[in-house]
Amino acid sequence: MAEALVIVDFQNDFTPGGALEVPDGHAIAERLNELAADPRFELVVATRDWHPLDHGSFDERGGTWPVHCVQGTEGAELHPDLDRSHLDLVIDKGQDPATEGYSAFESTGLAELLRERGVDRLTVAGLATDVCVLNTARDALDLDFEVEVDLEGTRGVEVRDGDSERALEELRDRGAELK
Ligand code: VGL
Ligand code: ZN
């Protein structure tokens, strides 16, 4: 069976200077590039939060977040420090205006694709630990993938202090390995 790396939402808007900054978010670039170059991964997937302008998660629509990762904008592009040469696939998520779209498995076909490739174990990294990494890893566990979260390769947005810690604790309790 095979392993895949899922790099969650390493995009301009989630790094310092972006619309929804994750503190120190850019600092994971080197670790992500190191992981992506590891030959143990049969498949390297990067996700993008890829919202339409009228997305319901935006505060102007009554949602939680400032406008971020609008389809086709610079803020929605993958961070320039991410080495594209190791990416096999880019998955766009969060396109349905009516749902948050936090998880890489929500309406993307990712689970089917991974199964077709014989993938049974995922390493999840990227942004943000306490939002999209959490939701992606949780769904992966529910879908019966083995899940490893790469701690060096993730950072949290921490709307409330301790959110990342709680997210990681939840994932550990559900059976993820934290490395
Ligand atoms: C995310 C908040 C809103 C994330 C996405 O990628 O963690 N956070 N949309
Ligand atoms: Zn979003």
Tab-separated table of C-alpha atoms and ligand atoms in Angstrom:
chain	number	residue	atom	x	y	z
A	1	MET	CA	0.000	0.000	0.000
A	2	ALA	CA	1.046	3.554	-0.571
A	3	GLU	CA	1.536	6.835	1.242
A	4	ALA	CA	0.488	10.308	0.166
A	5	LEU	CA	1.390	13.766	1.409
A	6	VAL	CA	-1.427	16.303	1.667
A	7	ILE	CA	-0.256	19.914	1.896
A	8	VAL	CA	-3.254	21.892	3.090
A	9	ASP	CA	-3.843	25.499	1.980
A	10	PHE	CA	-0.290	26.834	1.898
A	11	GLN	CA	-1.553	29.994	0.205
A	12	ASN	CA	-0.659	33.671	0.246
A	13	ASP	CA	-3.772	34.712	2.157
A	14	PHE	CA	-2.864	32.437	5.071
A	15	THR	CA	0.670	33.757	5.415
A	16	PRO	CA	1.850	37.058	6.935
A	17	GLY	CA	0.599	39.978	4.833
A	18	GLY	CA	-2.367	37.929	3.597
A	19	ALA	CA	-6.072	38.424	4.248
A	20	LEU	CA	-6.298	35.751	6.960
A	21	GLU	CA	-2.823	35.547	8.387
A	22	VAL	CA	-1.638	32.486	10.215
A	23	PRO	CA	1.154	33.713	12.491
A	24	ASP	CA	4.447	32.421	11.150
A	25	GLY	CA	2.567	30.574	8.415
A	26	HIS	CA	5.298	31.132	5.857
A	27	ALA	CA	7.835	29.440	8.133
A	28	ILE	CA	6.681	25.942	7.162
A	29	ALA	CA	7.856	26.277	3.535
A	30	GLU	CA	11.180	24.567	4.044
A	31	ARG	CA	9.626	21.637	5.901
A	32	LEU	CA	6.911	21.242	3.250
A	33	ASN	CA	9.517	21.166	0.494
A	34	GLU	CA	11.530	18.598	2.412
A	35	LEU	CA	8.456	16.398	2.878
A	36	ALA	CA	7.366	16.786	-0.743
A	37	ALA	CA	10.776	15.564	-1.923
A	38	ASP	CA	10.566	12.397	0.193
A	39	PRO	CA	10.355	9.399	-2.134
A	40	ARG	CA	8.164	7.532	0.347
A	41	PHE	CA	5.210	9.514	-0.952
A	42	GLU	CA	3.601	7.928	-3.962
A	43	LEU	CA	1.516	11.047	-4.397
A	44	VAL	CA	1.952	14.664	-3.294
A	45	VAL	CA	-1.244	16.696	-3.187
A	46	ALA	CA	-1.583	20.412	-2.455
A	47	THR	CA	-4.996	21.841	-1.639
A	48	ARG	CA	-6.178	25.382	-2.163
A	49	ASP	CA	-9.005	27.094	-0.334
A	50	TRP	CA	-10.778	28.377	-3.440
A	51	HIS	CA	-13.825	30.449	-2.609
A	52	PRO	CA	-16.296	32.213	-4.886
A	53	LEU	CA	-16.783	35.916	-4.111
A	54	ASP	CA	-20.122	35.237	-2.430
A	55	HIS	CA	-18.794	32.574	-0.065
A	56	GLY	CA	-20.801	32.190	3.133
A	57	SER	CA	-17.713	32.000	5.369
A	58	PHE	CA	-16.930	35.675	4.699
A	59	ASP	CA	-17.837	38.126	7.482
A	60	GLU	CA	-19.680	40.367	5.024
A	61	ARG	CA	-22.017	37.398	4.461
A	62	GLY	CA	-22.445	36.694	8.155
A	63	GLY	CA	-19.593	34.194	8.312
A	64	THR	CA	-16.552	33.863	10.540
A	65	TRP	CA	-13.681	35.071	8.384
A	66	PRO	CA	-12.500	38.080	6.411
A	67	VAL	CA	-12.723	37.690	2.642
A	68	HIS	CA	-9.902	35.290	1.742
A	69	CYS	CA	-8.734	32.937	-0.987
A	70	VAL	CA	-11.088	34.254	-3.645
A	71	GLN	CA	-10.774	32.157	-6.800
A	72	GLY	CA	-8.289	33.560	-9.261
A	73	THR	CA	-6.770	36.177	-6.926
A	74	GLU	CA	-3.140	36.432	-5.851
A	75	GLY	CA	-4.163	35.678	-2.263
A	76	ALA	CA	-5.508	32.303	-3.338
A	77	GLU	CA	-2.309	31.248	-5.091
A	78	LEU	CA	0.005	28.731	-3.498
A	79	HIS	CA	2.781	30.441	-1.558
A	80	PRO	CA	5.759	31.228	-3.801
A	81	ASP	CA	8.180	29.411	-1.477
A	82	LEU	CA	6.446	26.087	-2.143
A	83	ASP	CA	8.475	24.076	-4.629
A	84	ARG	CA	5.924	23.098	-7.284
A	85	SER	CA	8.183	20.500	-8.882
A	86	HIS	CA	7.145	17.767	-6.426
A	87	LEU	CA	3.401	18.387	-6.621
A	88	ASP	CA	1.407	15.724	-8.443
A	89	LEU	CA	-1.953	17.334	-7.983
A	90	VAL	CA	-3.657	20.535	-6.822
A	91	ILE	CA	-7.126	20.138	-5.317
A	92	ASP	CA	-9.408	23.159	-5.017
A	93	LYS	CA	-11.901	23.097	-2.169
A	94	GLY	CA	-14.379	25.462	-0.556
A	95	GLN	CA	-16.092	26.240	-3.844
A	96	ASP	CA	-19.634	25.738	-2.580
A	97	PRO	CA	-20.805	29.121	-1.224
A	98	ALA	CA	-23.105	27.374	1.249
A	99	THR	CA	-20.557	25.294	3.190
A	100	GLU	CA	-17.303	26.175	4.936
A	101	GLY	CA	-15.337	23.700	2.854
A	102	TYR	CA	-12.639	23.260	5.479
A	103	SER	CA	-11.840	19.669	4.584
A	104	ALA	CA	-9.909	18.584	1.507
A	105	PHE	CA	-12.381	15.698	1.291
A	106	GLU	CA	-15.498	17.846	0.958
A	107	SER	CA	-16.868	17.569	-2.602
A	108	THR	CA	-13.443	17.096	-4.176
A	109	GLY	CA	-13.234	13.411	-5.068
A	110	LEU	CA	-9.951	13.183	-3.147
A	111	ALA	CA	-10.871	10.031	-1.221
A	112	GLU	CA	-11.726	8.140	-4.421
A	113	LEU	CA	-8.558	9.328	-6.101
A	114	LEU	CA	-6.393	8.200	-3.183
A	115	ARG	CA	-8.076	4.812	-3.106
A	116	GLU	CA	-7.586	4.365	-6.852
A	117	ARG	CA	-3.881	4.913	-6.296
A	118	GLY	CA	-3.789	2.405	-3.457
A	119	VAL	CA	-3.038	5.051	-0.840
A	120	ASP	CA	-3.838	3.979	2.713
A	121	ARG	CA	-1.701	6.359	4.751
A	122	LEU	CA	-1.578	10.161	4.680
A	123	THR	CA	0.807	12.685	6.079
A	124	VAL	CA	-1.066	15.939	6.560
A	125	ALA	CA	0.671	19.308	6.904
A	126	GLY	CA	-0.036	22.931	5.995
A	127	LEU	CA	-2.398	25.645	7.252
A	128	ALA	CA	-4.125	26.013	9.527
A	129	THR	CA	-3.642	23.369	12.222
A	130	ASP	CA	-6.850	24.304	14.008
A	131	VAL	CA	-9.089	24.715	10.941
A	132	CYS	CA	-8.398	23.025	7.619
A	133	VAL	CA	-5.659	20.660	8.765
A	134	LEU	CA	-7.944	19.565	11.616
A	135	ASN	CA	-10.951	19.034	9.359
A	136	THR	CA	-8.959	17.294	6.638
A	137	ALA	CA	-7.220	14.933	9.055
A	138	ARG	CA	-10.477	14.199	10.896
A	139	ASP	CA	-12.240	13.286	7.653
A	140	ALA	CA	-9.284	11.155	6.581
A	141	LEU	CA	-9.507	9.178	9.832
A	142	ASP	CA	-13.274	8.790	9.401
A	143	LEU	CA	-12.587	7.480	5.902
A	144	ASP	CA	-10.214	4.891	7.400
A	145	PHE	CA	-6.935	6.299	6.180
A	146	GLU	CA	-4.011	6.129	8.569
A	147	VAL	CA	-3.036	9.690	9.380
A	148	GLU	CA	0.161	11.311	10.478
A	149	VAL	CA	0.243	15.058	11.208
A	150	ASP	CA	3.626	16.664	10.639
A	151	LEU	CA	3.989	19.132	13.501
A	152	GLU	CA	6.904	21.025	12.011
A	153	GLY	CA	4.929	21.460	8.808
A	154	THR	CA	1.828	23.060	10.300
A	155	ARG	CA	0.834	26.300	12.079
A	156	GLY	CA	-2.445	27.386	13.653
A	157	VAL	CA	-4.520	30.521	13.263
A	158	GLU	CA	-5.502	30.390	16.976
A	159	VAL	CA	-8.657	32.488	17.006
A	160	ARG	CA	-8.700	31.381	20.624
A	161	ASP	CA	-5.455	30.601	22.424
A	162	GLY	CA	-4.927	26.886	22.579
A	163	ASP	CA	-6.984	26.007	19.505
A	164	SER	CA	-4.059	24.250	17.818
A	165	GLU	CA	-3.243	22.280	20.946
A	166	ARG	CA	-6.867	21.182	21.252
A	167	ALA	CA	-7.033	20.281	17.561
A	168	LEU	CA	-3.940	18.099	17.829
A	169	GLU	CA	-5.220	16.477	20.991
A	170	GLU	CA	-8.488	15.638	19.256
A	171	LEU	CA	-6.667	14.128	16.299
A	172	ARG	CA	-4.407	12.082	18.574
A	173	ASP	CA	-7.461	10.796	20.442
A	174	ARG	CA	-9.027	9.789	17.135
A	175	GLY	CA	-5.941	7.797	16.210
A	176	ALA	CA	-3.670	10.157	14.291
A	177	GLU	CA	0.056	10.023	14.842
A	178	LEU	CA	1.640	13.368	15.661
A	179	LYS	CA	5.223	13.560	14.474
B	1	VGL	C1	-8.964	28.039	6.569
B	1	VGL	C2	-10.235	29.585	7.701
B	1	VGL	C3	-11.060	29.747	6.616
B	1	VGL	C4	-7.794	27.121	6.565
B	1	VGL	C5	-9.794	28.175	5.478
B	1	VGL	O1	-7.265	26.822	5.491
B	1	VGL	O2	-7.382	26.666	7.649
B	1	VGL	N1	-9.192	28.752	7.672
B	1	VGL	N2	-10.823	29.030	5.498
B	2	ZN	ZN	-11.744	29.525	3.694
